[in-house]
PDB file of C-alpha atoms in Angstrom:
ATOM      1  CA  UNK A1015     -93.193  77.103 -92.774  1.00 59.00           C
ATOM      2  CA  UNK A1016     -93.061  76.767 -89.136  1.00 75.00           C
ATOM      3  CA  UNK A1017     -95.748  78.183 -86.716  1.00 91.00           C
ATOM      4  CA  UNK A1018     -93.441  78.990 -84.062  1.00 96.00           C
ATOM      5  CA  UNK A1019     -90.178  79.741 -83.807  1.00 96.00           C
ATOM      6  CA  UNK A1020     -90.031  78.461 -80.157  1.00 97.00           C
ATOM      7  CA  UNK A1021     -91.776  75.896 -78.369  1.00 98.00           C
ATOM      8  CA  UNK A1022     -90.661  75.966 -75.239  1.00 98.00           C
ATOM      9  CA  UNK A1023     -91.763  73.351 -72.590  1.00 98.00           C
ATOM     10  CA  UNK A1024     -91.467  74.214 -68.664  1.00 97.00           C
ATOM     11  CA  UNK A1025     -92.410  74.999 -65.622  1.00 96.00           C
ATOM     12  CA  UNK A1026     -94.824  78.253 -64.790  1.00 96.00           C
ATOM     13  CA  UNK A1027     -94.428  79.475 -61.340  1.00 94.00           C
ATOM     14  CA  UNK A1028     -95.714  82.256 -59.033  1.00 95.00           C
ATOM     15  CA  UNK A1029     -92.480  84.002 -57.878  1.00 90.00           C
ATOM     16  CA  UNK A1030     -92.980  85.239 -54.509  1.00 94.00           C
ATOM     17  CA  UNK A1031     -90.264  88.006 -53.674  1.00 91.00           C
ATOM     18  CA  UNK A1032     -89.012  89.381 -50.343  1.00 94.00           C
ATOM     19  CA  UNK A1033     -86.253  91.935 -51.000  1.00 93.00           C
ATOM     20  CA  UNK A1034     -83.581  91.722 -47.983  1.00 95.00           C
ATOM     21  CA  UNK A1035     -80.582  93.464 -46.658  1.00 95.00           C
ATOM     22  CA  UNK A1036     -78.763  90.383 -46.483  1.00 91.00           C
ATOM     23  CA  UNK A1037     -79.995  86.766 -47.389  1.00 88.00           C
ATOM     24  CA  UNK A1038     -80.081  84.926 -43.728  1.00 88.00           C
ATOM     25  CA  UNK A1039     -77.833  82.038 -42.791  1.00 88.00           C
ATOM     26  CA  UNK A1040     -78.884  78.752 -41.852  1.00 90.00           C
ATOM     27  CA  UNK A1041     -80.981  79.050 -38.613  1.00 94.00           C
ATOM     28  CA  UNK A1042     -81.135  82.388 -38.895  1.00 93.00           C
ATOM     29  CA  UNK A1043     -84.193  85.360 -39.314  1.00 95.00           C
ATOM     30  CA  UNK A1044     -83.839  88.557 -41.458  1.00 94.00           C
ATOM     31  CA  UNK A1045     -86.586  91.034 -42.032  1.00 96.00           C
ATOM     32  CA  UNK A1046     -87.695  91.765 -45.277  1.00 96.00           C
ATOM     33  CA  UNK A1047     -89.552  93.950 -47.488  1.00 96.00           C
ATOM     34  CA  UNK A1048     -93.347  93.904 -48.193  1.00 96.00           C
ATOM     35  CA  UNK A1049     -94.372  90.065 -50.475  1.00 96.00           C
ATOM     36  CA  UNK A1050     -94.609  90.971 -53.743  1.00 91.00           C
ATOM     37  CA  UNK A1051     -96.097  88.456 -56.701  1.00 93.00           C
ATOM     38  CA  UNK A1052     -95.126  88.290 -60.042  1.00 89.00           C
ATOM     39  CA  UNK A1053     -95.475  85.567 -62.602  1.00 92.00           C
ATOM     40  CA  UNK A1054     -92.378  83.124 -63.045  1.00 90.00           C
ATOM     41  CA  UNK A1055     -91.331  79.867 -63.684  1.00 92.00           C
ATOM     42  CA  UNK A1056     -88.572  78.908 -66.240  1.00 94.00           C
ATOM     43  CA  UNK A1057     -90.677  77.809 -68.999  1.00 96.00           C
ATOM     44  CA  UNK A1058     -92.895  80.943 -68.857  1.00 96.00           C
ATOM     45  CA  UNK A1059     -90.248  83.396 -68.416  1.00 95.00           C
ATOM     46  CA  UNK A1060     -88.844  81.871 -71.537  1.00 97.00           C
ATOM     47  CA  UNK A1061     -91.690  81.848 -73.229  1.00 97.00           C
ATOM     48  CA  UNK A1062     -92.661  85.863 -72.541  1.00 97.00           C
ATOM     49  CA  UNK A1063     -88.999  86.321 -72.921  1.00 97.00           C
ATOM     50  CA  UNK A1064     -89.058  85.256 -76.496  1.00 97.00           C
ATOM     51  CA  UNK A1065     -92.181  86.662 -77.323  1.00 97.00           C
ATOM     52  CA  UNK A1066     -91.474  90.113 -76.018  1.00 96.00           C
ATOM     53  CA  UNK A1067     -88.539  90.339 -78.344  1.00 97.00           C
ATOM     54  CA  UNK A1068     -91.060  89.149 -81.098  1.00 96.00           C
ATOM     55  CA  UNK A1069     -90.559  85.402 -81.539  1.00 97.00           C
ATOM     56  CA  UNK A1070     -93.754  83.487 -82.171  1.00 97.00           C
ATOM     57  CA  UNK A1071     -93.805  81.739 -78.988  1.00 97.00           C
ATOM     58  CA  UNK A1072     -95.748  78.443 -77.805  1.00 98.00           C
ATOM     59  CA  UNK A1073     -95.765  77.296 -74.217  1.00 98.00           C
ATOM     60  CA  UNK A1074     -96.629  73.882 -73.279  1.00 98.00           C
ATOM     61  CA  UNK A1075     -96.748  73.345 -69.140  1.00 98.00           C
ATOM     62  CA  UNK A1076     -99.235  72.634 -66.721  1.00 98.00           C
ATOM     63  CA  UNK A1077    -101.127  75.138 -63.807  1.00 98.00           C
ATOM     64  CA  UNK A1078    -103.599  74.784 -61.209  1.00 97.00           C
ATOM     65  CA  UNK A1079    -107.020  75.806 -61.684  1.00 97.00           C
ATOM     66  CA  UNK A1080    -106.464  78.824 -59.152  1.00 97.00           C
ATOM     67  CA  UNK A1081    -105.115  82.685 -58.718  1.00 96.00           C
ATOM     68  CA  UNK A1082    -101.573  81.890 -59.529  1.00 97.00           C
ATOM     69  CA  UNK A1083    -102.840  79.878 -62.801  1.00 97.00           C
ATOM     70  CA  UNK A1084    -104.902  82.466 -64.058  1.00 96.00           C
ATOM     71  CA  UNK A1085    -101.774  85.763 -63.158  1.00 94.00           C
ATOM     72  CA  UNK A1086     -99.543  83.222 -65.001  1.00 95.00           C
ATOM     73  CA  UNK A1087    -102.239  82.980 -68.270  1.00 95.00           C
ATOM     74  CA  UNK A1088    -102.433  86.488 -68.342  1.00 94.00           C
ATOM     75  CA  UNK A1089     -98.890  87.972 -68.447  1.00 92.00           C
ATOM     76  CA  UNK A1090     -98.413  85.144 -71.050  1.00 95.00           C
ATOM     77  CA  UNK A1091    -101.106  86.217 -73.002  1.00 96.00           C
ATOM     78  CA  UNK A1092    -100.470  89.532 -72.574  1.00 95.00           C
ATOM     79  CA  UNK A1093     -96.719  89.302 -73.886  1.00 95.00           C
ATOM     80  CA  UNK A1094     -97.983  87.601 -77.436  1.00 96.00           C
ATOM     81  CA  UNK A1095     -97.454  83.616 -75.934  1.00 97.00           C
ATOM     82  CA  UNK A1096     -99.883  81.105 -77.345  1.00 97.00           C
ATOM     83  CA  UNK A1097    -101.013  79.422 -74.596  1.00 96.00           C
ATOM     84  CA  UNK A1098    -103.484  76.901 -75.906  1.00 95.00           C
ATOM     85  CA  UNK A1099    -100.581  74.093 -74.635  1.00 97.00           C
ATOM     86  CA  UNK A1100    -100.896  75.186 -70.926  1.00 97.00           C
ATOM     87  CA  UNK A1101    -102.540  72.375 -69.131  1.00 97.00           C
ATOM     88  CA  UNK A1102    -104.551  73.475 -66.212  1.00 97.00           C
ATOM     89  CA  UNK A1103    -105.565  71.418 -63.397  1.00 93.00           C
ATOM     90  CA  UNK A1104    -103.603  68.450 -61.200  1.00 90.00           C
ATOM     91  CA  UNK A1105    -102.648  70.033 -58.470  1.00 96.00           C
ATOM     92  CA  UNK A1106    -101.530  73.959 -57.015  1.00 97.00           C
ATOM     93  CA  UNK A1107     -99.690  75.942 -59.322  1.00 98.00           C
ATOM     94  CA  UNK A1108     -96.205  75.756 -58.528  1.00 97.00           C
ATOM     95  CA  UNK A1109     -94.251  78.454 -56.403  1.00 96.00           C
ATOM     96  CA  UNK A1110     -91.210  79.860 -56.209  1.00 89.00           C
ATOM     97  CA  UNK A1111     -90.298  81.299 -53.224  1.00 93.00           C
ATOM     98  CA  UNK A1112     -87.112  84.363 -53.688  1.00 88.00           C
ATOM     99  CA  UNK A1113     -85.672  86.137 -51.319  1.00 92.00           C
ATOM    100  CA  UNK A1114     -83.288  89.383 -53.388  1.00 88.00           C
ATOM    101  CA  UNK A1115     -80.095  91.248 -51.710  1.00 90.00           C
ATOM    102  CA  UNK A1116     -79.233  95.135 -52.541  1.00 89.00           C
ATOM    103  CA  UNK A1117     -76.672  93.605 -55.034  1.00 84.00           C
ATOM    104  CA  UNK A1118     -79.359  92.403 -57.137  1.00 79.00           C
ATOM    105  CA  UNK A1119     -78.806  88.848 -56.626  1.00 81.00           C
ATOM    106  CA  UNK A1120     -81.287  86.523 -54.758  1.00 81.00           C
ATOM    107  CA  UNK A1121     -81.507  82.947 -53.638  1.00 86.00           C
ATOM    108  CA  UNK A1122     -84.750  80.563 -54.956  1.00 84.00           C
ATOM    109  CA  UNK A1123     -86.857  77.828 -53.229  1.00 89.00           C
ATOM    110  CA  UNK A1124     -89.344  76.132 -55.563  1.00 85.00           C
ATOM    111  CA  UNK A1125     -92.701  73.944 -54.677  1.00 94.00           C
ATOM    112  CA  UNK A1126     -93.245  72.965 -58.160  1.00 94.00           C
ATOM    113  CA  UNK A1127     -96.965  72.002 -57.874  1.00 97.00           C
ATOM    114  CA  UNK A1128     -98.541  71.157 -61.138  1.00 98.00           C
ATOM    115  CA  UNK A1129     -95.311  71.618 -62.879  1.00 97.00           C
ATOM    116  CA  UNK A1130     -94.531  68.212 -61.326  1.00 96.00           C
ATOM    117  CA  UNK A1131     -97.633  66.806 -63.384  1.00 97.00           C
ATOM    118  CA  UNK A1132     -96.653  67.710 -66.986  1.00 97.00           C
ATOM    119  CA  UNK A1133     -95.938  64.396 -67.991  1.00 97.00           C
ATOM    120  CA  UNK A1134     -94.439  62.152 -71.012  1.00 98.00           C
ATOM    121  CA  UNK A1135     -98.188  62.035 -72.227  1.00 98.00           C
ATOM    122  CA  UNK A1136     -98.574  65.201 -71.812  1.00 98.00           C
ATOM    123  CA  UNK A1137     -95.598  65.874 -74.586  1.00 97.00           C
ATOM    124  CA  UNK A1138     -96.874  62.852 -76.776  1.00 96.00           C
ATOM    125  CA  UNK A1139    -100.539  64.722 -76.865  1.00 96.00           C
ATOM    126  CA  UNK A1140     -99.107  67.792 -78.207  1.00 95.00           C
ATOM    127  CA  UNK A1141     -97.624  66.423 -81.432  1.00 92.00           C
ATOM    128  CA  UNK A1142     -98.616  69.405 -82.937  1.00 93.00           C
ATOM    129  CA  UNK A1143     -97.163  71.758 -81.142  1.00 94.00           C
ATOM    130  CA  UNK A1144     -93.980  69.656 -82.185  1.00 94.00           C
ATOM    131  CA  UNK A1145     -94.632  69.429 -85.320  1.00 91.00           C
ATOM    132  CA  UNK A1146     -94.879  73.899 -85.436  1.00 92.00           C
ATOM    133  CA  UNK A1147     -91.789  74.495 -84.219  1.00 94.00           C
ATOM    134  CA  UNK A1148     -88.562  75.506 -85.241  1.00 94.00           C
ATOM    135  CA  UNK A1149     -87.018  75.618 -81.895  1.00 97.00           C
ATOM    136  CA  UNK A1150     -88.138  73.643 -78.664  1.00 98.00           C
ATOM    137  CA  UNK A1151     -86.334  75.153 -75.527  1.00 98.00           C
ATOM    138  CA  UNK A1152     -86.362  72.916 -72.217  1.00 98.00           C
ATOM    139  CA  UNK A1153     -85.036  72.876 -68.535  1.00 96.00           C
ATOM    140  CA  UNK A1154     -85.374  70.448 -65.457  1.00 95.00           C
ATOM    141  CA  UNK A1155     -88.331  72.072 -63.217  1.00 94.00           C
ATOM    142  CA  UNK A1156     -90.461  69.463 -64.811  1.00 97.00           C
ATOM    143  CA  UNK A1157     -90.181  65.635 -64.257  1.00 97.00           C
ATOM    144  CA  UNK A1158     -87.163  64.237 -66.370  1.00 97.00           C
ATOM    145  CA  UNK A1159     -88.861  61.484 -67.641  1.00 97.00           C
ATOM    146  CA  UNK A1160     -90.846  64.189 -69.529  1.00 98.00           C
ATOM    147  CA  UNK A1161     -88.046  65.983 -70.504  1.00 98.00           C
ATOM    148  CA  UNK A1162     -86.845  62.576 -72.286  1.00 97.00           C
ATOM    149  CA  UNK A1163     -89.825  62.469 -73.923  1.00 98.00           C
ATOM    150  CA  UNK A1164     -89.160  66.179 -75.014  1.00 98.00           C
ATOM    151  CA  UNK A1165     -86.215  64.709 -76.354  1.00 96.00           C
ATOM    152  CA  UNK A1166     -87.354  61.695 -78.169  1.00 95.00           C
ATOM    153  CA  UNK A1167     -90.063  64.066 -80.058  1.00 94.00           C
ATOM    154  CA  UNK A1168     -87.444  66.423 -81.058  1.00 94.00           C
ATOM    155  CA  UNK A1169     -85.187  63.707 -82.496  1.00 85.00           C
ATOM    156  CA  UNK A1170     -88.041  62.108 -83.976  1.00 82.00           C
ATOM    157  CA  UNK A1171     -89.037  65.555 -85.790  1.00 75.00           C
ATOM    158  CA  UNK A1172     -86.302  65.609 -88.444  1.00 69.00           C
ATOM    159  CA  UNK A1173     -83.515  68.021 -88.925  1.00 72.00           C
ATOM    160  CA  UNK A1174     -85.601  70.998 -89.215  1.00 77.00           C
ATOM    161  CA  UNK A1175     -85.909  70.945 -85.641  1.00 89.00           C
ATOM    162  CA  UNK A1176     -83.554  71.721 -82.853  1.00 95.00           C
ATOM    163  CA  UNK A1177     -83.624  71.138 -78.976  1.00 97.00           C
ATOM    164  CA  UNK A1178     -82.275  73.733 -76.578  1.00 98.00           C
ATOM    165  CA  UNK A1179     -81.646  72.687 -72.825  1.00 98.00           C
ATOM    166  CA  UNK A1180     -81.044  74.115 -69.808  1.00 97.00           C
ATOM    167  CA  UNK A1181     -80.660  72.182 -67.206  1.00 96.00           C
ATOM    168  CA  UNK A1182     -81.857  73.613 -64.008  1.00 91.00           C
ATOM    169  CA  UNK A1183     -82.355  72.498 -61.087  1.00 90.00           C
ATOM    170  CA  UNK A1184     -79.041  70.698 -62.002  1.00 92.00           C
ATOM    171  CA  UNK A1185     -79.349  67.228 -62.297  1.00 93.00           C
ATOM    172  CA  UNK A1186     -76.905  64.163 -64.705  1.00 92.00           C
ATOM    173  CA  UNK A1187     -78.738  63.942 -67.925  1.00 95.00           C
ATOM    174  CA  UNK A1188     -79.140  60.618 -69.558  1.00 95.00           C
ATOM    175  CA  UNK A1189     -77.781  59.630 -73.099  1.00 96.00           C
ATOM    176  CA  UNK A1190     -80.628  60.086 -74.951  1.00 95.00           C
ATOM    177  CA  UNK A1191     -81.274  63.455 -73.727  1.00 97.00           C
ATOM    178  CA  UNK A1192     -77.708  64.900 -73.943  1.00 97.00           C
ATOM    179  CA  UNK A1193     -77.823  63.502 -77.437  1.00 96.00           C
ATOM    180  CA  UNK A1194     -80.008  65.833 -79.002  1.00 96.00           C
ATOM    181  CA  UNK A1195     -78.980  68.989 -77.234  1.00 97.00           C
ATOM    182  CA  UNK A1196     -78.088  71.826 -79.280  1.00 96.00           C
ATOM    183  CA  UNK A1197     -77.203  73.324 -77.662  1.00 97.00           C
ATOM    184  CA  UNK A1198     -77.018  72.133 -73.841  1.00 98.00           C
ATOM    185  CA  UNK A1199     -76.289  75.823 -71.359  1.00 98.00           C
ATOM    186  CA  UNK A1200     -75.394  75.519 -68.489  1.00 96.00           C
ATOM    187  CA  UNK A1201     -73.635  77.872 -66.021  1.00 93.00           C
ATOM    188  CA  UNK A1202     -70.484  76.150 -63.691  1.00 90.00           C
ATOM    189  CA  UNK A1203     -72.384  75.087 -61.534  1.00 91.00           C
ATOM    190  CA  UNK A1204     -75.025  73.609 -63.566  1.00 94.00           C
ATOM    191  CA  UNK A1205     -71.782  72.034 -65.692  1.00 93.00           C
ATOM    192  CA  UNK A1206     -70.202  70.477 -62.490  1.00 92.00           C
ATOM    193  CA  UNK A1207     -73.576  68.371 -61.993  1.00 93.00           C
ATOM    194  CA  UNK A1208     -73.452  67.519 -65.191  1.00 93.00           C
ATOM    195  CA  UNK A1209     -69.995  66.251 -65.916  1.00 92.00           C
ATOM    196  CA  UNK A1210     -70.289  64.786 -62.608  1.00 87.00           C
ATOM    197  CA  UNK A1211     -67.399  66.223 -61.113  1.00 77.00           C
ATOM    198  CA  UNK A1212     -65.641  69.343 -60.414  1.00 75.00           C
ATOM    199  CA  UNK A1213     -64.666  71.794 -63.459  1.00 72.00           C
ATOM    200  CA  UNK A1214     -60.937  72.138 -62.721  1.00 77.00           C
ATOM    201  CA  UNK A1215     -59.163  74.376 -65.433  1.00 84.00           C
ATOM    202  CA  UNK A1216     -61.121  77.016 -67.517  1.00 90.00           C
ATOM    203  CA  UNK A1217     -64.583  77.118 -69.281  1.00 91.00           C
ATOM    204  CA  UNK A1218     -62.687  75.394 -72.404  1.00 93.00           C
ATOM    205  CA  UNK A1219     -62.120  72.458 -70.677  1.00 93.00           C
ATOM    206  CA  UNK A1220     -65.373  72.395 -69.417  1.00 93.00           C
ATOM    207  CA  UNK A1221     -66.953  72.554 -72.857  1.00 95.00           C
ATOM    208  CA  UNK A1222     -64.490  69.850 -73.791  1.00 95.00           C
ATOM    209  CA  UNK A1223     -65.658  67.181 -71.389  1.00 95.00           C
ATOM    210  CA  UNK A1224     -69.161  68.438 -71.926  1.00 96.00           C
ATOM    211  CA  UNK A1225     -68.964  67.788 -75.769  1.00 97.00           C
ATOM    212  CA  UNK A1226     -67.500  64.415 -74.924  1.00 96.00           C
ATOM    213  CA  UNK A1227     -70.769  63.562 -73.179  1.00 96.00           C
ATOM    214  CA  UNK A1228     -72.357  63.416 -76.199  1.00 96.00           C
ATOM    215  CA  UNK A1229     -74.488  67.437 -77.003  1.00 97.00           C
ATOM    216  CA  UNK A1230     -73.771  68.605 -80.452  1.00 96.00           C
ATOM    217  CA  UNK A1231     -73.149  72.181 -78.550  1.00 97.00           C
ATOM    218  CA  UNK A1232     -72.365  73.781 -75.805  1.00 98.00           C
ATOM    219  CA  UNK A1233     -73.193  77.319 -74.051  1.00 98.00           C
ATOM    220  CA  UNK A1234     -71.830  78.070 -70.720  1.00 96.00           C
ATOM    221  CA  UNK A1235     -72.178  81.380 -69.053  1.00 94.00           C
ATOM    222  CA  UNK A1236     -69.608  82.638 -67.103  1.00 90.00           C
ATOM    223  CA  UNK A1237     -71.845  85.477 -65.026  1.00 83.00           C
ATOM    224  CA  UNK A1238     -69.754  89.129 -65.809  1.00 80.00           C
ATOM    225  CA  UNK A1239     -66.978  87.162 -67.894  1.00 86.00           C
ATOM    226  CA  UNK A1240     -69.838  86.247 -70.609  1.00 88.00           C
ATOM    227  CA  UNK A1241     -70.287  83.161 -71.680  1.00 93.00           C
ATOM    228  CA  UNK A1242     -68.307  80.856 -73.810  1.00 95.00           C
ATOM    229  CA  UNK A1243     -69.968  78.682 -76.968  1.00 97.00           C
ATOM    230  CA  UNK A1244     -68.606  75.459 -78.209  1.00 97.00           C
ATOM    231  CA  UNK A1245     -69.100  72.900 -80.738  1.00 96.00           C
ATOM    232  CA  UNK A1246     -67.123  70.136 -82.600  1.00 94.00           C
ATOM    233  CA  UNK A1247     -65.468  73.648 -84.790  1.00 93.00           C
ATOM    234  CA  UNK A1248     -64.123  74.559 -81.294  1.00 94.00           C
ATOM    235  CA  UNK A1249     -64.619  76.875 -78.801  1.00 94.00           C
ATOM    236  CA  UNK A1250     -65.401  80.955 -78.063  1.00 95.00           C
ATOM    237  CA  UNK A1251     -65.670  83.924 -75.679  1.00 95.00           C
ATOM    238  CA  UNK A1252     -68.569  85.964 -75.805  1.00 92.00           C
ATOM    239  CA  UNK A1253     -68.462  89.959 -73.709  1.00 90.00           C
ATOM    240  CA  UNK A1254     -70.617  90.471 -71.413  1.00 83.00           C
ATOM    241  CA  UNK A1255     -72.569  93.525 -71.285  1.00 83.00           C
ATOM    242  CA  UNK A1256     -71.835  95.997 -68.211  1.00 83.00           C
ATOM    243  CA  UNK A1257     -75.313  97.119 -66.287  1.00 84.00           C
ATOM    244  CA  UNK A1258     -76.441  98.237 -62.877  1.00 84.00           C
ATOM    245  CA  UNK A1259     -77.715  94.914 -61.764  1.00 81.00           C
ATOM    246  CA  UNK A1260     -81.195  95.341 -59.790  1.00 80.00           C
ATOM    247  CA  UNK A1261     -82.448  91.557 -59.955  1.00 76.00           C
ATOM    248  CA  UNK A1262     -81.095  88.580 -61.143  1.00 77.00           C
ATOM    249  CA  UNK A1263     -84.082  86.626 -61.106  1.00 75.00           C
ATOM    250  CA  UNK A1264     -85.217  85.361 -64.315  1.00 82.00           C
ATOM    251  CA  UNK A1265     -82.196  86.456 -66.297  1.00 89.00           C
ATOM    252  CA  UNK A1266     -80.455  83.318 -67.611  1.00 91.00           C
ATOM    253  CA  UNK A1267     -84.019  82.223 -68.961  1.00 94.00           C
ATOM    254  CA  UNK A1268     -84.017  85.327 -71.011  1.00 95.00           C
ATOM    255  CA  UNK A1269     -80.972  84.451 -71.944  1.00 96.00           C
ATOM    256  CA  UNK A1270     -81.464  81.092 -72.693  1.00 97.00           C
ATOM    257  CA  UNK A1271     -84.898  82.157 -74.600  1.00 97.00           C
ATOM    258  CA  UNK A1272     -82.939  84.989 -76.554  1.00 97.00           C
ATOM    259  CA  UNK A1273     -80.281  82.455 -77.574  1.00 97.00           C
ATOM    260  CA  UNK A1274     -82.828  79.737 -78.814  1.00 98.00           C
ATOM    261  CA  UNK A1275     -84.437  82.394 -81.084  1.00 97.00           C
ATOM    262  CA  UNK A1276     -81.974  83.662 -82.789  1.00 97.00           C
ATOM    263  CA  UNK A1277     -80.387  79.935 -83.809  1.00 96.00           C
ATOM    264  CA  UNK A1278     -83.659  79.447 -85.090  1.00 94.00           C
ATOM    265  CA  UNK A1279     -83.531  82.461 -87.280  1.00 94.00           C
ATOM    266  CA  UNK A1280     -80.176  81.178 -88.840  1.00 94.00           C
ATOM    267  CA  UNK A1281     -77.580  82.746 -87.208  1.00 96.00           C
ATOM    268  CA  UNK A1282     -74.318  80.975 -85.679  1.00 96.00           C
ATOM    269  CA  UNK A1283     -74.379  79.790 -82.155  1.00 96.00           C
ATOM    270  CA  UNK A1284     -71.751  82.636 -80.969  1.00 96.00           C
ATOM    271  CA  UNK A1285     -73.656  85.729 -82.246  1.00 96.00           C
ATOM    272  CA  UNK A1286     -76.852  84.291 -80.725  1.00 97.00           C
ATOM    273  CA  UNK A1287     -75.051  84.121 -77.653  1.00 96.00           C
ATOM    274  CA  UNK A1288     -73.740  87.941 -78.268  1.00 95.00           C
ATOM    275  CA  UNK A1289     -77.687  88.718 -78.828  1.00 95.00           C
ATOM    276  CA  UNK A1290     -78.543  86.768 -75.935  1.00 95.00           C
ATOM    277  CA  UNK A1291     -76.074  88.817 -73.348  1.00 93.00           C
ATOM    278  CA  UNK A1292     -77.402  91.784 -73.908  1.00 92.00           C
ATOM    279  CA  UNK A1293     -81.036  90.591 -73.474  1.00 94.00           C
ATOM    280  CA  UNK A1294     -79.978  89.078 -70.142  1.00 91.00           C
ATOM    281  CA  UNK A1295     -77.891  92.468 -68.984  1.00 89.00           C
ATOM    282  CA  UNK A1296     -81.201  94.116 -70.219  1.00 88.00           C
ATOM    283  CA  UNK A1297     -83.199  91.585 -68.071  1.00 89.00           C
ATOM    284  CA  UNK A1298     -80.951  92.435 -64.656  1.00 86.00           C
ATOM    285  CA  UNK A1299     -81.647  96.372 -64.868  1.00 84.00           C
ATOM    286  CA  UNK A1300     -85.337  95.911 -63.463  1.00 86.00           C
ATOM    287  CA  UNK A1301     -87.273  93.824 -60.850  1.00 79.00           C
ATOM    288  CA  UNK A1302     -89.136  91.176 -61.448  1.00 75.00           C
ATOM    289  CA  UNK A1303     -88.712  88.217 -64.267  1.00 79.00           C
ATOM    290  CA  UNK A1304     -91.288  88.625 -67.073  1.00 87.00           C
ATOM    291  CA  UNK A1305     -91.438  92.301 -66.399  1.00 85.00           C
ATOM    292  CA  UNK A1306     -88.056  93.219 -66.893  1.00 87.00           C
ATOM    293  CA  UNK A1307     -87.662  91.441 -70.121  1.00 93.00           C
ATOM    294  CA  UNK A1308     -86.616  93.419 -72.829  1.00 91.00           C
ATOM    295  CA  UNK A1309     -88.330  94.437 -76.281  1.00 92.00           C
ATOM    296  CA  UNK A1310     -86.184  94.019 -79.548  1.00 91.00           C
ATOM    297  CA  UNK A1311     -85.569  97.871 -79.350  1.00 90.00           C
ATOM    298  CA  UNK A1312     -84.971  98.128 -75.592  1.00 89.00           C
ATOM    299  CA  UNK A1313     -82.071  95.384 -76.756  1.00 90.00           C
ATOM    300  CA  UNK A1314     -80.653  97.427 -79.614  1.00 88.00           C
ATOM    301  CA  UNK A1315     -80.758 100.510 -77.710  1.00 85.00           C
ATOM    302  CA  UNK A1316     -78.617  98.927 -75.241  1.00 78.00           C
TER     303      UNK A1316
END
């Protein structure tokens, strides 16, 4: 029996937020509300994600030894994560700087700090963590040689495990990496970096040349049209849910975290994406990132 039903291995940022009237344009100053901190990062805001909706969650990622490191412990800690695979110490902990319009949605500038120093030896060390885990969720604000490591310990684990990427900041995935995937979500943008080119024609075509790239799956989300799932069966819609969006920020990792859970519980990759939508639309209707995830019953209720 597994330990954890998600390992998930990724960045942990401060999120610094500035809500605004209107995000400025290139050489140009806005005024904005008063700084506010809350803890972020893709990797823990998967990781509280999960474990707020009662996964057994493991984080493995890397902080400095300072304030943000220890606000970033606690919420973790606080939301159920085990956090004996956070790494502290190499340099600051990363920041994430996020400026938030009345709409709800927000644009994102990240240092990464220490999240830059979780490296391939970092993921070889924690062979047990591997070894735990049912699931093991990753994304591209850590270096990409150690997400090819990720990778390579997955594969190496057997068919009892499976690897679920995200790949953001966008960047073209190597072979090895795409090859275990399953399954790889991205959003259109995220897809056009990808595939390497522009996504002319629908999300089906999309998840066609995606597939041919070699991931055994595919999840792209399509914003208020849903998301659409893929595999070599074919191809899907999922709803959306309609909300009053607040925030954006942090919501496709609760999605993404939602979605990994549920595959790992058994069920097929198009009603973990249905789960997964309405954690997300649950995620939107608050501020913040970790503290507008959802519980299991805030989801069902919705």
């Amino acid at each position: 029996m597994n330990t954890y039903d998600l390992l998930v291995v990724g960045s942990a940022n401060a999120d610094l937020v500035v809500g605004v009237d209107r995000r400025p344009a290139a050489g140009e100053t806005v005024l904005g509300s008063d700084l506010v901190v809350h803890p972020g990062g893709k990797g823990a805001n998967q990781a509280v994600a999960a474990a707020k909706l009662g996964a057994r969650t493991a984080l493995l990622a890397r902080v400095g030894d300072d304030g943000h490191g220890a606000l970033l412990r606690e919420s973790m800690e606080s939301a159920g994560v085990d956090t004996s695979g956070v790494l502290v110490g190499g340099a600051p902990t990363g920041v994430a700087l996020i400026t938030v319009d009345p709409s709800g949605d927000n644009s994102i500038v990240v240092s990464p700090g220490a999240n830059g120093r979780l490296t391939p030896d970092d993921v070889r060390a924690a062979g047990e963590l591997f070894a735990n885990a049912r699931v093991v969720s990753t994304l591209l604000e850590i270096p990409l040689e150690t997400v090819a490591e990720v990778a390579r310990s997955v594969g190496s684990a057997g068919e009892g495990t499976r690897l679920v990427l995200n790949p953001s900041p966008p960047a073209p995935l190597p072979d090895e990496v795409l090859a275990v995937c399953d399954p790889l979500i991205v959003n259109e943008h995220e897809a056009r970096v990808v595939l390497g080119a522009d996504t002319g024609g629908e999300p089906e075509d999309w998840a066609r040349a995606l597939l041919a790239l070699g991931p055994r799956s595919v999840v792209i989300t399509l914003g208020s049209e849903g998301a659409l799932v893929a595999d070599a069966s074919g191809s899907s819609r999922v709803a959306s849910v309609r909300v009053k969006a607040v925030d954006t920020t942090g919501a496709g990792d609760a999605f993404t975290a939602a979605l990994a859970w549920r595959l790992g519980t058994g069920e097929s990759l198009a009603d973990a994406a249905a789960y997964a939508a309405r954690v997300g639309a649950a995620a939107v209707t608050k501020e913040g990132a970790q503290a507008s995830y959802p519980t299991a019953d805030e989801v069902a209720a919705l």
